[in-house]
Protein backbone atom coordinates (compact mmCIF):
# COMPACT_ATOMS: atom_id res chain seq x y z
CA UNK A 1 5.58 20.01 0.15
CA UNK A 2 8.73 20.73 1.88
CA UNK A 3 10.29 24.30 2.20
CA UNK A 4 14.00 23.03 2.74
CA UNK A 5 16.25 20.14 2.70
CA UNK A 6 16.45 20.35 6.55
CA UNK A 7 12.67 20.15 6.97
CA UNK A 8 12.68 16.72 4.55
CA UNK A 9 15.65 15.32 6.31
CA UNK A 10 14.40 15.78 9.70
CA UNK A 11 10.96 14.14 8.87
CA UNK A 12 13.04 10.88 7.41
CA UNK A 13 15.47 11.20 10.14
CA UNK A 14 12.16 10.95 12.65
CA UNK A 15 10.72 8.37 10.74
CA UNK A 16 14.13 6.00 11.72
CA UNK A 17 13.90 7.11 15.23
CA UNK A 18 10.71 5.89 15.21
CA UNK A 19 11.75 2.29 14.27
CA UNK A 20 14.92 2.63 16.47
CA UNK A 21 12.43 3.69 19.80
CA UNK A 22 10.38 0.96 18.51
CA UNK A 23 12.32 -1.70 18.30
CA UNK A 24 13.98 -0.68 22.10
CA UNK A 25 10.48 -1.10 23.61
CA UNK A 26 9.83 -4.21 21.82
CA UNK A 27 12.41 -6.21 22.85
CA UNK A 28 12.27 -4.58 26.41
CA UNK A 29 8.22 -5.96 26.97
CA UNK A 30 8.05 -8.80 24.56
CA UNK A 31 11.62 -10.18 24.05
CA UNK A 32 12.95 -10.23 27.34
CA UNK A 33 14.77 -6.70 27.45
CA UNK A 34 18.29 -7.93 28.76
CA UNK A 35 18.08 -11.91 29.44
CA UNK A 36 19.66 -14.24 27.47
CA UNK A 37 17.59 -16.23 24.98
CA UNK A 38 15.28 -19.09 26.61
CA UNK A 39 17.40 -21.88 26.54
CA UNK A 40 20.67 -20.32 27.77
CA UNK A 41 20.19 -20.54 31.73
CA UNK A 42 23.90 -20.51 32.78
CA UNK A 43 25.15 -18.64 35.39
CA UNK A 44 27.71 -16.71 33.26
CA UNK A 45 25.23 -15.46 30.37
CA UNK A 46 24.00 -13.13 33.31
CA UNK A 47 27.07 -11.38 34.47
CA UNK A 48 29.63 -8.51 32.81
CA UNK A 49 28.94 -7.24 29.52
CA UNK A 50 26.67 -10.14 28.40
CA UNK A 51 23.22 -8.25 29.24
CA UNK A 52 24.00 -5.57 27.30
CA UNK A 53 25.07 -7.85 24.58
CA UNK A 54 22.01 -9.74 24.28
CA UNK A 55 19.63 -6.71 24.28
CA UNK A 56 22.01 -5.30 21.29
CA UNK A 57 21.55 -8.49 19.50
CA UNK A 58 17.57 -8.46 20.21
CA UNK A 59 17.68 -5.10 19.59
CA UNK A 60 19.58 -5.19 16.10
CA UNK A 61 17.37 -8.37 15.26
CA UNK A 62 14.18 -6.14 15.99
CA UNK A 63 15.66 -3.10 14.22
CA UNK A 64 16.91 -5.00 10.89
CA UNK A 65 13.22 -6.57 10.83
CA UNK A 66 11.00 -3.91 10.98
CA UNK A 67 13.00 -2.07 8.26
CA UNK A 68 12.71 -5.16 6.24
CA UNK A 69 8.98 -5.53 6.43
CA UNK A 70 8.74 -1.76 5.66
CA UNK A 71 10.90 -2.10 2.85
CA UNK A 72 9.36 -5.12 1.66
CA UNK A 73 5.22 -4.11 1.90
CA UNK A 74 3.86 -1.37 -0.38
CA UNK A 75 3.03 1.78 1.65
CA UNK A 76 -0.33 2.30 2.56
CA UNK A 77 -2.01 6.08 2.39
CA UNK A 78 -2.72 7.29 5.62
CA UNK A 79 -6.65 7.50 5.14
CA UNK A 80 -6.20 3.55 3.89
CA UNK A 81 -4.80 3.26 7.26
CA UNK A 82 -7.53 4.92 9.25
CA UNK A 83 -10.21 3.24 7.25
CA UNK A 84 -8.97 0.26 7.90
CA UNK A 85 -8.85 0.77 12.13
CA UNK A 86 -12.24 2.40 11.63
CA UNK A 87 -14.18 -0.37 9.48
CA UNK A 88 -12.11 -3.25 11.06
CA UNK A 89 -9.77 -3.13 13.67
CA UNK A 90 -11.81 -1.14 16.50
CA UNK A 91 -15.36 -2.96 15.13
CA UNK A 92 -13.52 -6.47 16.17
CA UNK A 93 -11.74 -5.12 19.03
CA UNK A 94 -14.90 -4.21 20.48
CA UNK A 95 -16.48 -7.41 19.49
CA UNK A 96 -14.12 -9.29 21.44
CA UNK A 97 -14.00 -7.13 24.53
CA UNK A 98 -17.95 -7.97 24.61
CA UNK A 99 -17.12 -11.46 23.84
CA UNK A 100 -14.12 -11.88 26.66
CA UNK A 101 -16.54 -9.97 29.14
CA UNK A 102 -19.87 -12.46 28.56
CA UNK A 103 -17.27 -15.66 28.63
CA UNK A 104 -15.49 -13.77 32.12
CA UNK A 105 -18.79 -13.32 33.26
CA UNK A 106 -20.68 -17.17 32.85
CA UNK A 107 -17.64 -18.61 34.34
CA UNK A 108 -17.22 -16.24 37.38
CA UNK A 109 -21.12 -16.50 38.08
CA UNK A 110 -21.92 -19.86 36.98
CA UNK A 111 -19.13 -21.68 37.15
CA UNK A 112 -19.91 -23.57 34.03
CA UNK A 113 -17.22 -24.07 31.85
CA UNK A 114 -19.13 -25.68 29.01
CA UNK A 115 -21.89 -22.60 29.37
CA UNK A 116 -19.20 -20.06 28.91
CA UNK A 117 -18.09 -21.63 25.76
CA UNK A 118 -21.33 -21.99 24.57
CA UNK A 119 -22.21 -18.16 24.72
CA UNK A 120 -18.83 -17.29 23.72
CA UNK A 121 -19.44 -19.30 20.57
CA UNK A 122 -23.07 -17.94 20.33
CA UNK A 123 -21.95 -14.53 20.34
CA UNK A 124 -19.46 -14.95 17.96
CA UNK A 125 -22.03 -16.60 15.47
CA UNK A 126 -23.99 -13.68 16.36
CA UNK A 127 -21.26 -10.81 15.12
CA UNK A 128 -20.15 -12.94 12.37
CA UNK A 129 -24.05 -12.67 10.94
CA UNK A 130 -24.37 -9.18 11.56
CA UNK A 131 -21.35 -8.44 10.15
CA UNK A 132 -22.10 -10.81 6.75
CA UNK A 133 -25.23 -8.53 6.65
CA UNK A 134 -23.84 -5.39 6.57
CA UNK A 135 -20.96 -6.57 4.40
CA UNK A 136 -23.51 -7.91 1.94
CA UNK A 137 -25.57 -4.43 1.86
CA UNK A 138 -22.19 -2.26 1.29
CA UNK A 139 -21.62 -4.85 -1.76
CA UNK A 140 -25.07 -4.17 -3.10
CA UNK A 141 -24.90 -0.14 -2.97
CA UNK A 142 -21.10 -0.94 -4.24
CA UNK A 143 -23.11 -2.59 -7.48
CA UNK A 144 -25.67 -0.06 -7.70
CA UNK A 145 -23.28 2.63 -7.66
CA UNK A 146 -21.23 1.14 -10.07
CA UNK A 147 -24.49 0.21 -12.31
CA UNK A 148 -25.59 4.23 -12.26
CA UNK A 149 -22.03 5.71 -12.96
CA UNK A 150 -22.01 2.78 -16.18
CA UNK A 151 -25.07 4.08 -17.31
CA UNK A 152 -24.32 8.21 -16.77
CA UNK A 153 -20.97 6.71 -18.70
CA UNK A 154 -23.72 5.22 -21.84
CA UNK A 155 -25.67 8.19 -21.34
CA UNK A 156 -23.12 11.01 -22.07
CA UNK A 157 -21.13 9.03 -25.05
CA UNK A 158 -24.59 8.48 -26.94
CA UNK A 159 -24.59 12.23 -26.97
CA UNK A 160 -21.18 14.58 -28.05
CA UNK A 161 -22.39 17.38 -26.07
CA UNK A 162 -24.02 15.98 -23.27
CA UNK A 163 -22.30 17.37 -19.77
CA UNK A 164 -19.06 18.43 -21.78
CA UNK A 165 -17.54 20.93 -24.45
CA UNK A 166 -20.56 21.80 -27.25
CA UNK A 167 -19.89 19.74 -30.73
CA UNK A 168 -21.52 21.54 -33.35
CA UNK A 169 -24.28 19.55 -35.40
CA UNK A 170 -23.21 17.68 -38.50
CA UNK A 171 -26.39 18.85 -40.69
CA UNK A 172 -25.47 22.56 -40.89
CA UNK A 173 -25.42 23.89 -44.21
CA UNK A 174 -21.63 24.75 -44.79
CA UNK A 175 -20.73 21.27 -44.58
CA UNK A 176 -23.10 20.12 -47.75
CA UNK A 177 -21.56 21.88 -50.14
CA UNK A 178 -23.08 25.01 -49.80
CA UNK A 179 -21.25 28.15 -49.86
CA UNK A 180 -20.87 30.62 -46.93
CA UNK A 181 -22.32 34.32 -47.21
């Protein structure tokens, strides 16, 4: 797969860089980049060397986390991975884009909170069942499937030379007894 050491190393090498990038933009959009944890409001925690300290700490928290989890959780194939944003991820994505947009737009045009909730709550009912539907059809060609490979399975052990190497037939006359010419 790989044609030297270099190549191998440079992959794993981008694969921590990754993380490390990762982590940096994490903790500058969701963790506060260089603020002091909520609570701490003093004047001091602000000033010097203390911002940089507290983004290293949030930093080193993120880092030693995400290797953790990806130490911790088996690894999933990449076309697992695309499967899954395919089938699921961008499916319910776009359900809920539809689903923020019909809520947005009752309440901006109507005014009615209890209406927006209602349709919001409609629609949902109304993925959910289409989604139940098509779940339950996959499950039945999943069963069918699995019924017609079980029976190709029956069909070719009944017979030794069915869709394999050719067995010879027991009833020739060499193995009665009778001699060869």
């Amino acid at each position: 797969e790989y044609s030297s050491s270099l190549k191998f190393a440079l992959i794993m090498m981008g694969e921590y860089l990754h993380t490390f990038t990762a982590s940096g933009i994490a903790v500058t959009l969701f963790l506060g980049g260089w603020r002091p944890p909520f609570p701490m409001s003093w004047e001091w925690a602000f000033t010097g060397y203390w911002p940089v300290l507290w983004f290293f700490i949030k930093f080193a928290l993120t880092f030693s986390f995400i290797i953790w989890v990806r130490a911790s959780l088996p690894r999933v194939r990449y076309d697992q991975l695309m499967s899954l944003g395919w089938k699921v991820l961008i499916p319910v994505n776009l359900g809920w884009i539809l689903l923020v947009a019909a809520v947005r737009n009752v309440m901006v045009n109507e005014g009615d909170r209890v209406l927006g909730i209602a349709v919001g709550v409609v629609i949902v009912i109304g993925v959910l069942a289409i989604w139940m539907r098509f779940d339950t059809v996959n499950q039945r060609r999943k069963e069918d499937r699995k019924a017609q490979v079980e029976a190709e399975f029956e069909e070719l052990t009944n017979e030794p030379a069915a869709g394999g190497f050719p067995v010879p037939p027991l009833d020739l006359p060499h193995y009665h007894g009778v001699p060869r010419s």
